[in-house]
């Protein structure tokens, strides 16, 4: 008797969230899809018309497109490699007993809370600057020529900056997972004569698999849309050396005013992100049953 | 595990752990130090810089020359406002899904999460044009709406995972004792839900404070938060290390401190409950 009533009530409680998210997802995405098939340049807004897949063709055959795909893969891959391996090593270290655990944890997690524009500018100016940066001072002190990081290794520099922001995240999640490890099992294995490496490979690593997968998937989602770090440091340059797909869409639509081609790029970005998302959703969905 | 080497091991681990922590924390420590030096000293070699006199003049200068508090208030209003709006919408939804799960609750939750996977750049153009046509560019209300929607799925999810853990047996027990629905919600459920709501609030304020795509693209001056204020230093004039350091320190201090209090919730919130 209460069920019909309470079911109506819960529907009422859920609907605002559902309706808003539906609007948020469908309206702009439908518009992007529509624009992507239109000739639409903000500098010449009168000249519009249906062009089919021309915008996609134009965007994909643009010389910068494949560079941007490669840069995106290098950025996401580079940051993932550094943060996952670094994160595992750090988590294993911090999981041991040592003095001052609270303070160390606080210092390690801090970069994650630094806003992207701050970390990008601080690294660019105070550390990587070839004249006054910290690295330049150190290089001169030991008799080396200072290296202009953002001019000669721009993508690697941005990977370093972004990895610095995400290493704490990976470490924290892996550490949390490590702490739920079954100690008795470890001790039993130790008594049975398993050495440190064997215990790590056969006990710790399988236990961490899930956390590692989650780290990779969630970071990929965020890393695919890295934007502020590129905007304030290199503006996608020199040339297109640090232009990622996200950044190329921004350049195409808001700097070149070509809404049609920019939208086509946006749709391509959505498709790529969704491929990653499907795996992530499957992981989290599994957890929902447990 | 009483091992002979454990005391030595602990000391060695302590050394490594502190070395790594200092290495990671170093950039933040460095800008805090630089922010208390004069511009001239800030570009000197590190040793000269460290021995130079300490001063708070740079902070005074940043506060006098720029409208720091204007940006700061925008950050506060946007982060806190969008979080409260998201909570207002998400609490009833998460509540219903946790306590009255229907056959489609799981699909609904997964669908909500999927909206978070959509890259911002995919909808940037229409959002920009919509904002332009509706006169919402560079307004707080426009950005509040966007930030609320951007973080709504995370808020629903976090609340859901917390509410889900409230034991329903306690409800049955209070019902047996003759509690009405009203007193059930007021005296039994709410106190148990408050910690989860507080954690969600904290984490979401951090995420909204640091959001640097929409805040940079949809604002110029009036509604610009600290992310945009700092970005303006990317085309500086003259010496600016100390000023950038002071501005950065002021921009990140509140949120780094809040963040330290929310480490545990962070893992759970950002992994949508997959790692606890």
Short mmCIF file of N, CA, C and O in Angstrom, two decimals, chain B residues 119-180:
data_model
loop_
_atom_site.label_atom_id
_atom_site.label_comp_id
_atom_site.label_asym_id
_atom_site.label_seq_id
_atom_site.Cartn_x
_atom_site.Cartn_y
_atom_site.Cartn_z
N UNK B 119 33.91 14.72 -22.74
CA UNK B 119 34.92 15.77 -22.64
C UNK B 119 34.29 17.15 -22.86
O UNK B 119 33.44 17.32 -23.73
N UNK B 120 34.72 18.10 -22.04
CA UNK B 120 34.14 19.45 -22.08
C UNK B 120 34.26 20.05 -23.48
O UNK B 120 33.36 20.76 -23.94
N UNK B 121 35.37 19.73 -24.15
CA UNK B 121 35.62 20.35 -25.42
C UNK B 121 34.56 19.92 -26.46
O UNK B 121 34.29 20.64 -27.41
N UNK B 122 33.92 18.79 -26.22
CA UNK B 122 32.89 18.32 -27.15
C UNK B 122 31.65 19.20 -27.15
O UNK B 122 30.90 19.23 -28.11
N UNK B 123 31.42 19.90 -26.05
CA UNK B 123 30.24 20.76 -25.98
C UNK B 123 30.63 22.22 -25.78
O UNK B 123 29.78 23.07 -25.53
N UNK B 124 31.93 22.50 -25.94
CA UNK B 124 32.40 23.86 -25.69
C UNK B 124 31.77 24.89 -26.63
O UNK B 124 31.30 25.94 -26.18
N UNK B 125 31.75 24.56 -27.92
CA UNK B 125 31.26 25.53 -28.90
C UNK B 125 29.80 25.92 -28.64
O UNK B 125 29.50 27.10 -28.48
N UNK B 126 28.89 24.94 -28.56
CA UNK B 126 27.50 25.34 -28.29
C UNK B 126 27.33 26.05 -26.95
O UNK B 126 26.54 27.00 -26.86
N UNK B 127 28.08 25.62 -25.93
CA UNK B 127 27.95 26.31 -24.63
C UNK B 127 28.38 27.76 -24.76
O UNK B 127 27.72 28.67 -24.24
N UNK B 128 29.47 27.96 -25.49
CA UNK B 128 29.96 29.33 -25.68
C UNK B 128 28.91 30.17 -26.42
O UNK B 128 28.60 31.30 -26.01
N UNK B 129 28.36 29.61 -27.49
CA UNK B 129 27.37 30.36 -28.27
C UNK B 129 26.08 30.59 -27.47
O UNK B 129 25.50 31.67 -27.50
N UNK B 130 25.65 29.55 -26.74
CA UNK B 130 24.45 29.69 -25.90
C UNK B 130 24.66 30.80 -24.87
O UNK B 130 23.80 31.65 -24.67
N UNK B 131 25.82 30.75 -24.23
CA UNK B 131 26.12 31.76 -23.22
C UNK B 131 26.16 33.15 -23.84
O UNK B 131 25.66 34.11 -23.26
N UNK B 132 26.74 33.24 -25.03
CA UNK B 132 26.83 34.53 -25.70
C UNK B 132 25.42 35.06 -26.00
O UNK B 132 25.10 36.21 -25.74
N UNK B 133 24.58 34.18 -26.55
CA UNK B 133 23.24 34.61 -26.95
C UNK B 133 22.34 34.91 -25.76
O UNK B 133 21.45 35.75 -25.83
N UNK B 134 22.56 34.20 -24.64
CA UNK B 134 21.72 34.43 -23.47
C UNK B 134 22.31 35.51 -22.57
O UNK B 134 21.75 35.82 -21.51
N UNK B 135 23.44 36.09 -22.97
CA UNK B 135 24.07 37.12 -22.15
C UNK B 135 24.66 36.58 -20.86
O UNK B 135 24.75 37.28 -19.86
N UNK B 136 25.05 35.30 -20.86
CA UNK B 136 25.56 34.70 -19.64
C UNK B 136 27.09 34.67 -19.58
O UNK B 136 27.66 34.28 -18.55
N UNK B 137 27.75 35.07 -20.68
CA UNK B 137 29.21 35.07 -20.66
C UNK B 137 29.71 36.00 -19.56
O UNK B 137 29.21 37.11 -19.41
N UNK B 138 30.71 35.52 -18.82
CA UNK B 138 31.29 36.31 -17.75
C UNK B 138 30.29 36.72 -16.67
O UNK B 138 30.38 37.80 -16.10
N UNK B 139 29.30 35.86 -16.42
CA UNK B 139 28.41 36.11 -15.27
C UNK B 139 28.58 34.97 -14.29
O UNK B 139 28.85 33.83 -14.69
N UNK B 140 28.42 35.28 -13.01
CA UNK B 140 28.55 34.24 -12.00
C UNK B 140 27.44 33.21 -12.14
O UNK B 140 27.67 32.02 -11.98
N UNK B 141 26.23 33.69 -12.46
CA UNK B 141 25.11 32.76 -12.49
C UNK B 141 25.30 31.72 -13.59
O UNK B 141 25.05 30.53 -13.40
N UNK B 142 25.82 32.16 -14.74
CA UNK B 142 26.07 31.23 -15.83
C UNK B 142 27.07 30.16 -15.43
O UNK B 142 26.85 28.96 -15.63
N UNK B 143 28.16 30.60 -14.82
CA UNK B 143 29.21 29.67 -14.43
C UNK B 143 28.74 28.76 -13.29
O UNK B 143 29.10 27.58 -13.23
N UNK B 144 27.92 29.31 -12.40
CA UNK B 144 27.36 28.51 -11.31
C UNK B 144 26.58 27.34 -11.88
O UNK B 144 26.70 26.20 -11.41
N UNK B 145 25.77 27.62 -12.91
CA UNK B 145 24.95 26.57 -13.52
C UNK B 145 25.85 25.48 -14.12
O UNK B 145 25.67 24.29 -13.88
N UNK B 146 26.87 25.93 -14.86
CA UNK B 146 27.76 24.96 -15.52
C UNK B 146 28.49 24.10 -14.48
O UNK B 146 28.53 22.87 -14.59
N UNK B 147 29.07 24.75 -13.46
CA UNK B 147 29.83 23.99 -12.47
C UNK B 147 28.93 23.04 -11.69
O UNK B 147 29.34 21.93 -11.32
N UNK B 148 27.69 23.45 -11.42
CA UNK B 148 26.75 22.57 -10.74
C UNK B 148 26.54 21.31 -11.56
O UNK B 148 26.62 20.19 -11.06
N UNK B 149 26.29 21.50 -12.87
CA UNK B 149 26.00 20.35 -13.73
C UNK B 149 27.23 19.48 -13.95
O UNK B 149 27.12 18.26 -14.00
N UNK B 150 28.40 20.13 -14.06
CA UNK B 150 29.62 19.37 -14.29
C UNK B 150 29.86 18.40 -13.12
O UNK B 150 30.25 17.26 -13.31
N UNK B 151 29.62 18.87 -11.90
CA UNK B 151 29.94 18.04 -10.74
C UNK B 151 28.75 17.25 -10.19
O UNK B 151 28.93 16.42 -9.31
N UNK B 152 27.57 17.49 -10.72
CA UNK B 152 26.38 16.80 -10.21
C UNK B 152 26.52 15.27 -10.20
O UNK B 152 26.19 14.63 -9.19
N UNK B 153 27.03 14.65 -11.28
CA UNK B 153 27.14 13.18 -11.24
C UNK B 153 28.02 12.69 -10.10
O UNK B 153 27.68 11.72 -9.42
N UNK B 154 29.15 13.37 -9.86
CA UNK B 154 30.05 12.95 -8.78
C UNK B 154 29.35 13.09 -7.44
O UNK B 154 29.46 12.23 -6.57
N UNK B 155 28.59 14.18 -7.28
CA UNK B 155 27.90 14.41 -6.01
C UNK B 155 26.85 13.33 -5.77
O UNK B 155 26.77 12.77 -4.67
N UNK B 156 26.07 13.03 -6.80
CA UNK B 156 25.06 11.97 -6.65
C UNK B 156 25.73 10.65 -6.27
O UNK B 156 25.31 9.97 -5.33
N UNK B 157 26.80 10.34 -6.97
CA UNK B 157 27.49 9.07 -6.72
C UNK B 157 28.06 8.98 -5.32
O UNK B 157 27.93 7.98 -4.64
N UNK B 158 28.73 10.05 -4.90
CA UNK B 158 29.33 10.02 -3.57
C UNK B 158 28.26 9.85 -2.51
O UNK B 158 28.38 9.01 -1.63
N UNK B 159 27.19 10.64 -2.63
CA UNK B 159 26.11 10.55 -1.64
C UNK B 159 25.51 9.16 -1.66
O UNK B 159 25.23 8.57 -0.61
N UNK B 160 25.33 8.62 -2.87
CA UNK B 160 24.74 7.29 -2.98
C UNK B 160 25.58 6.25 -2.24
O UNK B 160 25.04 5.45 -1.47
N UNK B 161 26.92 6.30 -2.45
CA UNK B 161 27.75 5.28 -1.79
C UNK B 161 27.72 5.45 -0.27
O UNK B 161 27.82 4.48 0.45
N UNK B 162 27.57 6.69 0.20
CA UNK B 162 27.48 6.88 1.66
C UNK B 162 26.12 6.43 2.20
O UNK B 162 26.04 5.72 3.20
N UNK B 163 25.05 6.85 1.52
CA UNK B 163 23.70 6.49 1.99
C UNK B 163 23.51 4.99 1.99
O UNK B 163 22.86 4.42 2.85
N UNK B 164 24.11 4.35 0.96
CA UNK B 164 23.96 2.90 0.81
C UNK B 164 24.48 2.17 2.04
O UNK B 164 24.04 1.06 2.34
N UNK B 165 25.43 2.78 2.74
CA UNK B 165 26.04 2.10 3.87
C UNK B 165 25.27 2.28 5.17
O UNK B 165 25.59 1.67 6.17
N UNK B 166 24.25 3.13 5.14
CA UNK B 166 23.42 3.28 6.34
C UNK B 166 22.57 2.02 6.47
O UNK B 166 21.85 1.66 5.55
N UNK B 167 22.71 1.30 7.58
CA UNK B 167 21.99 0.02 7.70
C UNK B 167 20.48 0.24 7.75
O UNK B 167 19.98 1.04 8.54
N UNK B 168 19.76 -0.48 6.88
CA UNK B 168 18.31 -0.29 6.84
C UNK B 168 17.62 -0.98 8.01
O UNK B 168 16.47 -0.68 8.31
N UNK B 169 18.34 -1.90 8.69
CA UNK B 169 17.73 -2.58 9.84
C UNK B 169 17.33 -1.57 10.90
O UNK B 169 16.33 -1.72 11.58
N UNK B 170 18.14 -0.51 10.97
CA UNK B 170 17.89 0.50 12.00
C UNK B 170 16.55 1.18 11.76
O UNK B 170 15.83 1.58 12.68
N UNK B 171 16.18 1.28 10.46
CA UNK B 171 14.89 1.87 10.12
C UNK B 171 13.76 0.97 10.60
O UNK B 171 12.78 1.42 11.18
N UNK B 172 13.93 -0.33 10.33
CA UNK B 172 12.90 -1.28 10.75
C UNK B 172 12.74 -1.26 12.26
O UNK B 172 11.63 -1.27 12.78
N UNK B 173 13.88 -1.18 12.95
CA UNK B 173 13.83 -1.15 14.41
C UNK B 173 13.06 0.07 14.90
O UNK B 173 12.20 -0.03 15.79
N UNK B 174 13.35 1.24 14.29
CA UNK B 174 12.67 2.44 14.77
C UNK B 174 11.19 2.41 14.39
O UNK B 174 10.35 2.93 15.10
N UNK B 175 10.89 1.73 13.27
CA UNK B 175 9.49 1.60 12.87
C UNK B 175 8.74 0.73 13.88
O UNK B 175 7.60 1.01 14.24
N UNK B 176 9.41 -0.32 14.33
CA UNK B 176 8.81 -1.22 15.33
C UNK B 176 8.51 -0.45 16.60
O UNK B 176 7.53 -0.69 17.28
N UNK B 177 9.42 0.48 16.89
CA UNK B 177 9.24 1.28 18.10
C UNK B 177 8.17 2.35 17.92
O UNK B 177 7.96 3.18 18.80
N UNK B 178 7.56 2.38 16.73
CA UNK B 178 6.46 3.30 16.50
C UNK B 178 6.85 4.67 16.01
O UNK B 178 6.09 5.63 16.16
N UNK B 179 8.04 4.78 15.41
CA UNK B 179 8.45 6.08 14.91
C UNK B 179 7.70 6.41 13.62
O UNK B 179 7.48 5.54 12.80
N UNK B 180 7.31 7.65 13.46
CA UNK B 180 6.65 8.05 12.23
C UNK B 180 7.71 8.27 11.15
O UNK B 180 8.90 8.35 11.44
#
